């Protein structure tokens, strides 16, 4: 997957320590001295939650290309396998974790593991639910799942 698929109008919101960086993806794609380029000799870790597809996978690919250690957490095992194939084809090593953001114990376990094993220098939260149809087609339980 090429990060260019995000397009010029896409927005990236990345948390870096206590700072938030918001930019058009085209703005962060270039420049070796940008905040998003991992320093030489220093392995910085980005944890991409919901990173097995879509914007999450594109963000993981982009940051992996910039030298970051990439950890992806996602609940979709098949999508995690496809993400590994994509990142392997780009020469980007990746650590994959089963993570369901709707389950607090899953979230706690994943963040504890990544923090202990690698540290977390940056977080990309790209987890979400895609619901097809109009808002009128969504029942209350599905609505609560989307918002929670």
Short mmCIF file of N, CA, C and O in Angstrom, two decimals:
data_model
loop_
_atom_site.label_atom_id
_atom_site.label_comp_id
_atom_site.label_asym_id
_atom_site.label_seq_id
_atom_site.Cartn_x
_atom_site.Cartn_y
_atom_site.Cartn_z
N UNK A 1 0.84 -1.18 0.00
CA UNK A 1 0.00 0.00 0.00
C UNK A 1 0.88 1.23 0.00
O UNK A 1 1.80 1.34 0.79
N UNK A 2 0.59 2.14 -0.85
CA UNK A 2 1.32 3.38 -0.96
C UNK A 2 0.62 4.45 -0.13
O UNK A 2 -0.58 4.64 -0.27
N UNK A 3 1.34 5.18 0.75
CA UNK A 3 0.71 6.23 1.52
C UNK A 3 0.05 7.30 0.65
O UNK A 3 -0.80 8.03 1.11
N UNK A 4 0.44 7.38 -0.63
CA UNK A 4 -0.18 8.35 -1.50
C UNK A 4 -1.68 8.12 -1.64
O UNK A 4 -2.42 9.02 -2.02
N UNK A 5 -2.14 6.91 -1.32
CA UNK A 5 -3.56 6.63 -1.45
C UNK A 5 -4.39 7.49 -0.52
O UNK A 5 -5.58 7.64 -0.72
N UNK A 6 -3.76 8.09 0.49
CA UNK A 6 -4.51 8.94 1.39
C UNK A 6 -4.97 10.22 0.71
O UNK A 6 -5.97 10.81 1.11
N UNK A 7 -4.25 10.67 -0.28
CA UNK A 7 -4.65 11.86 -1.02
C UNK A 7 -4.23 13.15 -0.34
O UNK A 7 -3.92 13.18 0.84
N UNK A 8 -4.28 14.20 -1.10
CA UNK A 8 -3.82 15.51 -0.61
C UNK A 8 -4.71 16.06 0.50
O UNK A 8 -4.26 16.78 1.36
N UNK A 9 -5.99 15.74 0.47
CA UNK A 9 -6.92 16.34 1.43
C UNK A 9 -6.96 15.59 2.76
O UNK A 9 -7.57 16.06 3.70
N UNK A 10 -6.34 14.42 2.82
CA UNK A 10 -6.41 13.63 4.04
C UNK A 10 -5.63 14.30 5.16
O UNK A 10 -4.65 14.99 4.94
N UNK A 11 -6.08 14.08 6.36
CA UNK A 11 -5.46 14.67 7.53
C UNK A 11 -4.85 13.56 8.37
O UNK A 11 -5.45 12.52 8.56
N UNK A 12 -3.67 13.80 8.86
CA UNK A 12 -3.03 12.86 9.78
C UNK A 12 -2.94 13.53 11.14
O UNK A 12 -2.56 14.68 11.24
N UNK A 13 -3.34 12.82 12.16
CA UNK A 13 -3.21 13.32 13.52
C UNK A 13 -2.35 12.32 14.26
O UNK A 13 -2.74 11.17 14.44
N UNK A 14 -1.19 12.75 14.63
CA UNK A 14 -0.23 11.87 15.29
C UNK A 14 0.13 12.45 16.65
O UNK A 14 0.42 13.64 16.76
N UNK A 15 0.11 11.62 17.67
CA UNK A 15 0.52 12.06 18.99
C UNK A 15 1.98 11.71 19.17
O UNK A 15 2.37 10.58 18.94
N UNK A 16 2.78 12.67 19.53
CA UNK A 16 4.19 12.43 19.77
C UNK A 16 4.52 12.95 21.17
O UNK A 16 4.52 14.16 21.41
N UNK A 17 4.74 12.02 22.08
CA UNK A 17 4.95 12.35 23.49
C UNK A 17 3.80 13.25 23.94
O UNK A 17 2.66 12.83 23.90
N UNK A 18 4.05 14.48 24.36
CA UNK A 18 2.96 15.34 24.83
C UNK A 18 2.49 16.32 23.76
O UNK A 18 1.77 17.25 24.07
N UNK A 19 2.90 16.13 22.52
CA UNK A 19 2.55 17.04 21.46
C UNK A 19 1.65 16.35 20.46
O UNK A 19 1.73 15.14 20.26
N UNK A 20 0.80 17.10 19.82
CA UNK A 20 -0.02 16.58 18.73
C UNK A 20 0.40 17.31 17.47
O UNK A 20 0.61 18.52 17.48
N UNK A 21 0.56 16.56 16.41
CA UNK A 21 0.95 17.12 15.13
C UNK A 21 -0.17 16.84 14.15
O UNK A 21 -0.53 15.69 13.96
N UNK A 22 -0.73 17.86 13.60
CA UNK A 22 -1.83 17.71 12.64
C UNK A 22 -1.37 18.31 11.32
O UNK A 22 -0.90 19.45 11.28
N UNK A 23 -1.46 17.53 10.27
CA UNK A 23 -0.98 18.03 8.98
C UNK A 23 -1.63 17.28 7.85
O UNK A 23 -2.14 16.18 8.03
N UNK A 24 -1.62 17.89 6.70
CA UNK A 24 -1.98 17.15 5.50
C UNK A 24 -0.91 16.09 5.29
O UNK A 24 0.26 16.33 5.52
N UNK A 25 -1.33 14.92 4.86
CA UNK A 25 -0.37 13.85 4.64
C UNK A 25 0.72 14.28 3.67
O UNK A 25 1.88 13.95 3.84
N UNK A 26 0.36 15.09 2.69
CA UNK A 26 1.37 15.54 1.73
C UNK A 26 2.46 16.38 2.42
O UNK A 26 3.59 16.38 1.99
N UNK A 27 2.10 17.05 3.52
CA UNK A 27 3.08 17.86 4.25
C UNK A 27 4.07 17.01 5.02
O UNK A 27 5.19 17.41 5.24
N UNK A 28 3.65 15.82 5.46
CA UNK A 28 4.54 15.01 6.28
C UNK A 28 5.27 13.96 5.47
O UNK A 28 6.12 13.28 5.97
N UNK A 29 4.94 13.85 4.21
CA UNK A 29 5.53 12.82 3.37
C UNK A 29 6.98 13.13 3.03
O UNK A 29 7.77 12.26 2.79
N UNK A 30 7.35 14.39 3.01
CA UNK A 30 8.67 14.78 2.53
C UNK A 30 9.53 15.29 3.67
O UNK A 30 9.06 15.77 4.67
N UNK A 31 10.84 15.21 3.49
CA UNK A 31 11.78 15.85 4.39
C UNK A 31 12.36 14.91 5.42
O UNK A 31 11.65 14.41 6.27
N UNK A 32 13.64 14.69 5.31
CA UNK A 32 14.31 13.79 6.25
C UNK A 32 14.40 14.39 7.64
O UNK A 32 14.56 13.67 8.61
N UNK A 33 14.32 15.71 7.76
CA UNK A 33 14.45 16.33 9.06
C UNK A 33 13.12 16.58 9.73
O UNK A 33 13.06 17.21 10.77
N UNK A 34 12.04 16.08 9.14
CA UNK A 34 10.73 16.33 9.73
C UNK A 34 10.62 15.59 11.05
O UNK A 34 11.35 14.65 11.34
N UNK A 35 9.66 16.01 11.85
CA UNK A 35 9.41 15.40 13.14
C UNK A 35 9.08 13.92 13.00
O UNK A 35 9.32 13.13 13.89
N UNK A 36 8.54 13.53 11.85
CA UNK A 36 8.11 12.16 11.66
C UNK A 36 9.21 11.22 11.23
O UNK A 36 9.03 10.02 11.23
N UNK A 37 10.36 11.74 10.87
CA UNK A 37 11.48 10.87 10.51
C UNK A 37 12.16 10.40 11.78
O UNK A 37 12.50 11.19 12.65
N UNK A 38 12.33 9.09 11.90
CA UNK A 38 13.03 8.55 13.07
C UNK A 38 14.49 8.94 12.98
O UNK A 38 15.10 8.89 11.92
N UNK A 39 15.04 9.35 14.11
CA UNK A 39 16.46 9.73 14.14
C UNK A 39 17.33 8.53 13.86
O UNK A 39 17.04 7.43 14.28
N UNK A 40 18.41 8.76 13.16
CA UNK A 40 19.36 7.68 12.89
C UNK A 40 19.93 7.17 14.20
O UNK A 40 20.31 7.92 15.08
N UNK A 41 19.99 5.85 14.33
CA UNK A 41 20.54 5.25 15.52
C UNK A 41 19.56 5.16 16.68
O UNK A 41 19.86 4.59 17.70
N UNK A 42 18.38 5.74 16.53
CA UNK A 42 17.40 5.72 17.59
C UNK A 42 16.12 5.10 17.05
O UNK A 42 15.50 5.63 16.13
N UNK A 43 15.74 3.96 17.57
CA UNK A 43 14.52 3.31 17.12
C UNK A 43 13.34 3.90 17.89
O UNK A 43 13.21 3.69 19.09
N UNK A 44 12.54 4.70 17.20
CA UNK A 44 11.32 5.22 17.79
C UNK A 44 10.17 4.31 17.39
O UNK A 44 10.12 3.82 16.27
N UNK A 45 9.26 4.10 18.32
CA UNK A 45 8.16 3.17 18.09
C UNK A 45 6.85 3.91 17.93
O UNK A 45 6.51 4.76 18.75
N UNK A 46 6.13 3.55 16.87
CA UNK A 46 4.77 4.06 16.66
C UNK A 46 3.82 2.88 16.82
O UNK A 46 4.04 1.80 16.28
N UNK A 47 2.79 3.09 17.62
CA UNK A 47 1.74 2.08 17.82
C UNK A 47 0.53 2.54 17.01
O UNK A 47 -0.04 3.58 17.29
N UNK A 48 0.20 1.77 15.98
CA UNK A 48 -0.91 2.12 15.10
C UNK A 48 -2.10 1.23 15.48
O UNK A 48 -2.12 0.04 15.19
N UNK A 49 -3.06 1.84 16.15
CA UNK A 49 -4.27 1.14 16.59
C UNK A 49 -5.26 1.17 15.42
O UNK A 49 -5.55 2.22 14.87
N UNK A 50 -5.74 -0.02 15.03
CA UNK A 50 -6.59 -0.09 13.84
C UNK A 50 -5.75 0.04 12.58
O UNK A 50 -6.19 0.60 11.58
N UNK A 51 -4.55 -0.50 12.62
CA UNK A 51 -3.59 -0.29 11.55
C UNK A 51 -3.53 -1.38 10.50
O UNK A 51 -2.64 -1.36 9.66
N UNK A 52 -4.48 -2.31 10.50
CA UNK A 52 -4.39 -3.41 9.55
C UNK A 52 -4.96 -3.09 8.18
O UNK A 52 -4.80 -3.87 7.24
N UNK A 53 -5.60 -1.94 8.04
CA UNK A 53 -6.17 -1.58 6.74
C UNK A 53 -6.40 -0.06 6.69
O UNK A 53 -6.25 0.63 7.69
N UNK A 54 -6.74 0.42 5.51
CA UNK A 54 -7.14 1.81 5.33
C UNK A 54 -6.10 2.83 5.76
O UNK A 54 -4.90 2.67 5.52
N UNK A 55 -6.58 3.88 6.42
CA UNK A 55 -5.72 4.98 6.85
C UNK A 55 -4.67 4.48 7.85
O UNK A 55 -3.53 4.93 7.83
N UNK A 56 -5.03 3.52 8.70
CA UNK A 56 -4.07 2.99 9.65
C UNK A 56 -2.91 2.30 8.98
O UNK A 56 -1.75 2.52 9.33
N UNK A 57 -3.20 1.47 7.97
CA UNK A 57 -2.12 0.78 7.25
C UNK A 57 -1.29 1.76 6.44
O UNK A 57 -0.07 1.64 6.39
N UNK A 58 -1.93 2.74 5.85
CA UNK A 58 -1.18 3.76 5.10
C UNK A 58 -0.27 4.55 6.04
O UNK A 58 0.88 4.84 5.70
N UNK A 59 -0.76 4.86 7.25
CA UNK A 59 0.07 5.57 8.23
C UNK A 59 1.24 4.70 8.68
O UNK A 59 2.37 5.18 8.79
N UNK A 60 0.98 3.41 8.92
CA UNK A 60 2.05 2.49 9.32
C UNK A 60 3.10 2.39 8.22
O UNK A 60 4.30 2.38 8.50
N UNK A 61 2.65 2.33 6.98
CA UNK A 61 3.58 2.24 5.85
C UNK A 61 4.44 3.51 5.76
O UNK A 61 5.66 3.44 5.63
N UNK A 62 3.80 4.65 5.83
CA UNK A 62 4.51 5.92 5.75
C UNK A 62 5.55 6.04 6.85
O UNK A 62 6.71 6.36 6.59
N UNK A 63 5.16 5.76 8.08
CA UNK A 63 6.10 5.90 9.20
C UNK A 63 7.18 4.83 9.15
O UNK A 63 8.34 5.10 9.47
N UNK A 64 6.84 3.63 8.71
CA UNK A 64 7.85 2.59 8.53
C UNK A 64 8.89 2.99 7.50
O UNK A 64 10.09 2.76 7.67
N UNK A 65 8.44 3.64 6.42
CA UNK A 65 9.36 4.13 5.40
C UNK A 65 10.27 5.22 5.94
O UNK A 65 11.37 5.41 5.46
N UNK A 66 9.82 5.92 6.97
CA UNK A 66 10.62 6.98 7.58
C UNK A 66 11.50 6.46 8.71
O UNK A 66 12.13 7.23 9.42
N UNK A 67 11.51 5.14 8.91
CA UNK A 67 12.44 4.56 9.87
C UNK A 67 11.87 4.22 11.23
O UNK A 67 12.61 3.81 12.13
N UNK A 68 10.58 4.39 11.42
CA UNK A 68 9.96 4.07 12.70
C UNK A 68 9.82 2.56 12.86
O UNK A 68 9.61 1.84 11.89
N UNK A 69 9.91 2.08 14.10
CA UNK A 69 9.52 0.71 14.44
C UNK A 69 8.00 0.73 14.49
O UNK A 69 7.40 1.51 15.21
N UNK A 70 7.35 -0.16 13.73
CA UNK A 70 5.90 -0.15 13.59
C UNK A 70 5.28 -1.32 14.37
O UNK A 70 5.66 -2.47 14.18
N UNK A 71 4.34 -0.97 15.24
CA UNK A 71 3.52 -1.96 15.94
C UNK A 71 2.08 -1.69 15.54
O UNK A 71 1.61 -0.56 15.63
N UNK A 72 1.40 -2.72 15.05
CA UNK A 72 0.00 -2.58 14.65
C UNK A 72 -0.86 -3.43 15.57
O UNK A 72 -0.59 -4.60 15.78
N UNK A 73 -1.91 -2.82 16.09
CA UNK A 73 -2.92 -3.53 16.86
C UNK A 73 -4.23 -3.48 16.12
O UNK A 73 -4.66 -2.40 15.69
N UNK A 74 -4.87 -4.63 15.95
CA UNK A 74 -6.15 -4.69 15.24
C UNK A 74 -6.86 -5.97 15.66
O UNK A 74 -6.22 -6.93 16.07
N UNK A 75 -8.17 -5.98 15.52
CA UNK A 75 -8.94 -7.17 15.92
C UNK A 75 -9.18 -8.14 14.76
O UNK A 75 -9.63 -9.25 14.97
N UNK A 76 -8.87 -7.73 13.56
CA UNK A 76 -9.13 -8.54 12.37
C UNK A 76 -7.87 -9.32 12.00
O UNK A 76 -6.93 -8.78 11.41
N UNK A 77 -7.85 -10.62 12.34
CA UNK A 77 -6.66 -11.44 12.11
C UNK A 77 -6.30 -11.54 10.63
O UNK A 77 -5.12 -11.50 10.27
N UNK A 78 -7.31 -11.67 9.76
CA UNK A 78 -7.02 -11.75 8.33
C UNK A 78 -6.40 -10.45 7.82
O UNK A 78 -5.46 -10.47 7.02
N UNK A 79 -6.93 -9.33 8.28
CA UNK A 79 -6.38 -8.03 7.87
C UNK A 79 -4.96 -7.85 8.41
O UNK A 79 -4.11 -7.27 7.74
N UNK A 80 -4.69 -8.36 9.61
CA UNK A 80 -3.32 -8.29 10.16
C UNK A 80 -2.36 -9.08 9.28
O UNK A 80 -1.25 -8.62 9.00
N UNK A 81 -2.79 -10.25 8.82
CA UNK A 81 -1.94 -11.05 7.92
C UNK A 81 -1.67 -10.29 6.62
O UNK A 81 -0.54 -10.27 6.13
N UNK A 82 -2.70 -9.65 6.07
CA UNK A 82 -2.52 -8.87 4.83
C UNK A 82 -1.61 -7.67 5.08
O UNK A 82 -0.79 -7.32 4.23
N UNK A 83 -1.75 -7.04 6.25
CA UNK A 83 -0.88 -5.90 6.59
C UNK A 83 0.57 -6.34 6.64
O UNK A 83 1.46 -5.63 6.16
N UNK A 84 0.83 -7.52 7.23
CA UNK A 84 2.21 -8.02 7.27
C UNK A 84 2.75 -8.20 5.86
O UNK A 84 3.88 -7.83 5.57
N UNK A 85 1.94 -8.76 4.96
CA UNK A 85 2.37 -8.94 3.57
C UNK A 85 2.69 -7.61 2.91
O UNK A 85 3.71 -7.48 2.22
N UNK A 86 1.83 -6.62 3.13
CA UNK A 86 2.05 -5.28 2.54
C UNK A 86 3.35 -4.69 3.06
O UNK A 86 4.19 -4.21 2.29
N UNK A 87 3.53 -4.69 4.38
CA UNK A 87 4.71 -4.07 4.97
C UNK A 87 5.97 -4.87 4.64
O UNK A 87 7.02 -4.28 4.38
N UNK A 88 5.87 -6.19 4.61
CA UNK A 88 7.02 -7.01 4.19
C UNK A 88 7.44 -6.67 2.77
O UNK A 88 8.64 -6.59 2.48
N UNK A 89 6.47 -6.45 1.89
CA UNK A 89 6.79 -6.11 0.50
C UNK A 89 7.48 -4.76 0.38
O UNK A 89 8.18 -4.50 -0.59
N UNK A 90 7.30 -3.91 1.38
CA UNK A 90 7.96 -2.60 1.43
C UNK A 90 9.28 -2.65 2.20
O UNK A 90 9.94 -1.64 2.36
N UNK A 91 9.61 -3.84 2.74
CA UNK A 91 10.83 -3.98 3.53
C UNK A 91 10.70 -3.38 4.92
O UNK A 91 11.70 -2.99 5.53
N UNK A 92 9.49 -3.30 5.43
CA UNK A 92 9.23 -2.68 6.74
C UNK A 92 8.93 -3.78 7.75
O UNK A 92 7.91 -4.47 7.63
N UNK A 93 9.79 -3.96 8.76
CA UNK A 93 9.48 -4.93 9.81
C UNK A 93 8.27 -4.44 10.61
O UNK A 93 8.10 -3.23 10.81
N UNK A 94 7.44 -5.36 11.07
CA UNK A 94 6.24 -4.97 11.81
C UNK A 94 5.98 -5.96 12.93
O UNK A 94 6.25 -7.15 12.79
N UNK A 95 5.48 -5.45 14.03
CA UNK A 95 5.02 -6.27 15.15
C UNK A 95 3.49 -6.18 15.13
O UNK A 95 2.94 -5.08 15.08
N UNK A 96 2.83 -7.34 15.17
CA UNK A 96 1.37 -7.38 15.10
C UNK A 96 0.80 -7.86 16.42
O UNK A 96 1.30 -8.81 17.02
N UNK A 97 -0.29 -7.20 16.85
CA UNK A 97 -0.97 -7.59 18.09
C UNK A 97 -2.46 -7.67 17.85
O UNK A 97 -3.04 -6.83 17.15
N UNK A 98 -3.09 -8.66 18.49
CA UNK A 98 -4.54 -8.72 18.51
C UNK A 98 -5.02 -7.65 19.49
O UNK A 98 -4.58 -7.62 20.64
N UNK A 99 -5.88 -6.76 19.02
CA UNK A 99 -6.36 -5.66 19.86
C UNK A 99 -7.79 -5.31 19.46
O UNK A 99 -8.06 -4.99 18.31
N UNK A 100 -8.68 -5.38 20.43
CA UNK A 100 -10.07 -4.97 20.24
C UNK A 100 -10.31 -3.75 21.11
O UNK A 100 -10.37 -3.87 22.34
N UNK A 101 -10.42 -2.58 20.51
CA UNK A 101 -10.55 -1.34 21.28
C UNK A 101 -11.86 -1.25 22.04
O UNK A 101 -12.00 -0.40 22.92
N UNK A 102 -12.82 -2.12 21.73
CA UNK A 102 -14.08 -2.12 22.48
C UNK A 102 -13.98 -2.94 23.77
O UNK A 102 -14.91 -2.97 24.56
N UNK A 103 -12.84 -3.58 23.99
CA UNK A 103 -12.62 -4.42 25.17
C UNK A 103 -11.49 -3.81 26.02
O UNK A 103 -10.32 -3.88 25.64
N UNK A 104 -11.85 -3.21 27.17
CA UNK A 104 -10.83 -2.55 27.99
C UNK A 104 -9.66 -3.45 28.38
O UNK A 104 -8.52 -3.00 28.42
N UNK A 105 -9.91 -4.73 28.65
CA UNK A 105 -8.79 -5.61 29.03
C UNK A 105 -7.86 -5.84 27.84
O UNK A 105 -6.64 -5.94 28.02
N UNK A 106 -8.40 -5.91 26.63
CA UNK A 106 -7.57 -6.04 25.43
C UNK A 106 -6.71 -4.79 25.24
O UNK A 106 -5.52 -4.90 24.93
N UNK A 107 -7.30 -3.63 25.46
CA UNK A 107 -6.55 -2.37 25.33
C UNK A 107 -5.44 -2.31 26.37
O UNK A 107 -4.29 -2.01 26.04
N UNK A 108 -5.78 -2.62 27.62
CA UNK A 108 -4.77 -2.57 28.69
C UNK A 108 -3.63 -3.54 28.41
O UNK A 108 -2.46 -3.19 28.57
N UNK A 109 -3.97 -4.76 28.00
CA UNK A 109 -2.94 -5.76 27.70
C UNK A 109 -2.02 -5.29 26.57
O UNK A 109 -0.79 -5.37 26.68
N UNK A 110 -2.62 -4.80 25.48
CA UNK A 110 -1.81 -4.37 24.33
C UNK A 110 -0.90 -3.21 24.69
O UNK A 110 0.29 -3.22 24.35
N UNK A 111 -1.44 -2.19 25.36
CA UNK A 111 -0.61 -1.04 25.71
C UNK A 111 0.47 -1.40 26.72
O UNK A 111 1.59 -0.91 26.62
N UNK A 112 0.15 -2.28 27.67
CA UNK A 112 1.17 -2.73 28.62
C UNK A 112 2.29 -3.46 27.90
O UNK A 112 3.48 -3.23 28.16
N UNK A 113 1.93 -4.35 26.98
CA UNK A 113 2.93 -5.13 26.24
C UNK A 113 3.82 -4.23 25.39
O UNK A 113 5.05 -4.34 25.43
N UNK A 114 3.21 -3.34 24.62
CA UNK A 114 4.01 -2.47 23.74
C UNK A 114 4.88 -1.54 24.58
O UNK A 114 6.06 -1.34 24.26
N UNK A 115 4.33 -0.98 25.64
CA UNK A 115 5.10 -0.08 26.51
C UNK A 115 6.30 -0.80 27.11
O UNK A 115 7.42 -0.26 27.14
N UNK A 116 6.08 -2.02 27.60
CA UNK A 116 7.15 -2.78 28.25
C UNK A 116 8.20 -3.24 27.24
O UNK A 116 9.39 -3.12 27.48
N UNK A 117 7.75 -3.78 26.10
CA UNK A 117 8.68 -4.38 25.14
C UNK A 117 9.40 -3.37 24.26
O UNK A 117 10.54 -3.60 23.88
N UNK A 118 8.74 -2.27 23.91
CA UNK A 118 9.31 -1.34 22.93
C UNK A 118 9.27 0.12 23.36
O UNK A 118 10.01 0.94 22.84
N UNK A 119 8.38 0.47 24.25
CA UNK A 119 8.09 1.86 24.54
C UNK A 119 7.16 2.39 23.45
O UNK A 119 7.09 1.83 22.37
N UNK A 120 6.44 3.43 23.76
CA UNK A 120 5.55 4.04 22.78
C UNK A 120 5.96 5.50 22.65
O UNK A 120 5.79 6.29 23.57
N UNK A 121 6.53 5.85 21.50
CA UNK A 121 6.91 7.23 21.25
C UNK A 121 5.80 8.00 20.56
O UNK A 121 5.73 9.22 20.66
N UNK A 122 4.96 7.28 19.82
CA UNK A 122 3.91 7.93 19.06
C UNK A 122 2.75 6.95 18.91
O UNK A 122 2.93 5.74 18.92
N UNK A 123 1.55 7.51 18.79
CA UNK A 123 0.34 6.72 18.65
C UNK A 123 -0.48 7.25 17.49
O UNK A 123 -0.68 8.46 17.36
N UNK A 124 -0.94 6.34 16.64
CA UNK A 124 -1.90 6.68 15.60
C UNK A 124 -3.16 5.88 15.93
O UNK A 124 -3.11 4.65 15.98
N UNK A 125 -4.26 6.56 16.19
CA UNK A 125 -5.52 5.88 16.46
C UNK A 125 -6.36 5.92 15.19
O UNK A 125 -6.95 6.93 14.86
N UNK A 126 -6.40 4.79 14.49
CA UNK A 126 -7.16 4.70 13.25
C UNK A 126 -8.25 3.64 13.36
O UNK A 126 -8.81 3.21 12.35
N UNK A 127 -8.55 3.21 14.58
CA UNK A 127 -9.60 2.19 14.77
C UNK A 127 -10.96 2.82 14.51
O UNK A 127 -11.22 3.96 14.89
N UNK A 128 -11.80 2.08 13.85
CA UNK A 128 -13.15 2.57 13.59
C UNK A 128 -14.02 1.48 13.03
O UNK A 128 -13.56 0.38 12.73
N UNK A 129 -15.29 1.79 12.91
CA UNK A 129 -16.27 0.87 12.37
C UNK A 129 -16.89 1.51 11.14
O UNK A 129 -17.32 2.67 11.18
N UNK A 130 -16.93 0.76 10.06
CA UNK A 130 -17.55 1.23 8.84
C UNK A 130 -18.98 0.71 8.79
O UNK A 130 -19.20 -0.50 8.83
N UNK A 131 -19.94 1.60 8.76
CA UNK A 131 -21.35 1.23 8.68
C UNK A 131 -21.89 1.73 7.36
O UNK A 131 -21.85 2.93 7.08
N UNK A 132 -22.38 0.82 6.55
CA UNK A 132 -22.94 1.19 5.25
C UNK A 132 -24.41 1.61 5.43
O UNK A 132 -25.11 1.05 6.26
N UNK A 133 -24.84 2.57 4.64
CA UNK A 133 -26.21 3.03 4.69
C UNK A 133 -26.30 4.40 5.32
O UNK A 133 -25.30 5.03 5.65
N UNK A 134 -27.52 4.84 5.51
CA UNK A 134 -27.73 6.16 6.11
C UNK A 134 -27.87 6.03 7.61
O UNK A 134 -28.04 4.93 8.14
N UNK A 135 -27.83 7.14 8.29
CA UNK A 135 -27.98 7.15 9.75
C UNK A 135 -29.33 6.58 10.15
O UNK A 135 -29.48 6.00 11.22
N UNK A 136 -30.33 6.72 9.29
CA UNK A 136 -31.65 6.18 9.59
C UNK A 136 -31.68 4.66 9.54
O UNK A 136 -32.59 4.03 10.11
N UNK A 137 -30.70 4.05 8.89
CA UNK A 137 -30.63 2.59 8.79
C UNK A 137 -29.93 1.93 9.98
O UNK A 137 -29.93 0.71 10.09
N UNK A 138 -29.34 2.73 10.86
CA UNK A 138 -28.56 2.20 11.97
C UNK A 138 -29.46 2.02 13.19
O UNK A 138 -30.10 2.96 13.65
N UNK A 139 -29.50 0.78 13.71
CA UNK A 139 -30.29 0.56 14.92
C UNK A 139 -29.50 1.02 16.15
O UNK A 139 -28.31 1.33 16.07
N UNK A 140 -30.16 1.05 17.29
CA UNK A 140 -29.56 1.63 18.50
C UNK A 140 -28.30 0.87 18.95
O UNK A 140 -27.31 1.49 19.33
N UNK A 141 -28.32 -0.46 18.87
CA UNK A 141 -27.13 -1.21 19.32
C UNK A 141 -25.94 -0.94 18.40
O UNK A 141 -24.80 -0.81 18.87
N UNK A 142 -26.18 -0.86 17.09
CA UNK A 142 -25.10 -0.55 16.15
C UNK A 142 -24.59 0.88 16.37
O UNK A 142 -23.40 1.15 16.32
N UNK A 143 -25.51 1.81 16.61
CA UNK A 143 -25.16 3.20 16.90
C UNK A 143 -24.24 3.28 18.12
O UNK A 143 -23.21 3.96 18.10
N UNK A 144 -24.59 2.55 19.19
CA UNK A 144 -23.76 2.55 20.40
C UNK A 144 -22.40 1.94 20.14
O UNK A 144 -21.39 2.40 20.67
N UNK A 145 -22.34 0.90 19.32
CA UNK A 145 -21.07 0.26 18.98
C UNK A 145 -20.17 1.25 18.23
O UNK A 145 -18.97 1.33 18.49
N UNK A 146 -20.74 2.00 17.30
CA UNK A 146 -19.98 2.98 16.51
C UNK A 146 -19.42 4.08 17.41
O UNK A 146 -18.26 4.45 17.33
N UNK A 147 -20.25 4.61 18.30
CA UNK A 147 -19.83 5.73 19.13
C UNK A 147 -18.93 5.32 20.29
O UNK A 147 -18.15 6.12 20.78
N UNK A 148 -19.07 4.09 20.74
CA UNK A 148 -18.26 3.66 21.88
C UNK A 148 -16.99 3.02 21.43
O UNK A 148 -16.12 2.74 22.12
#
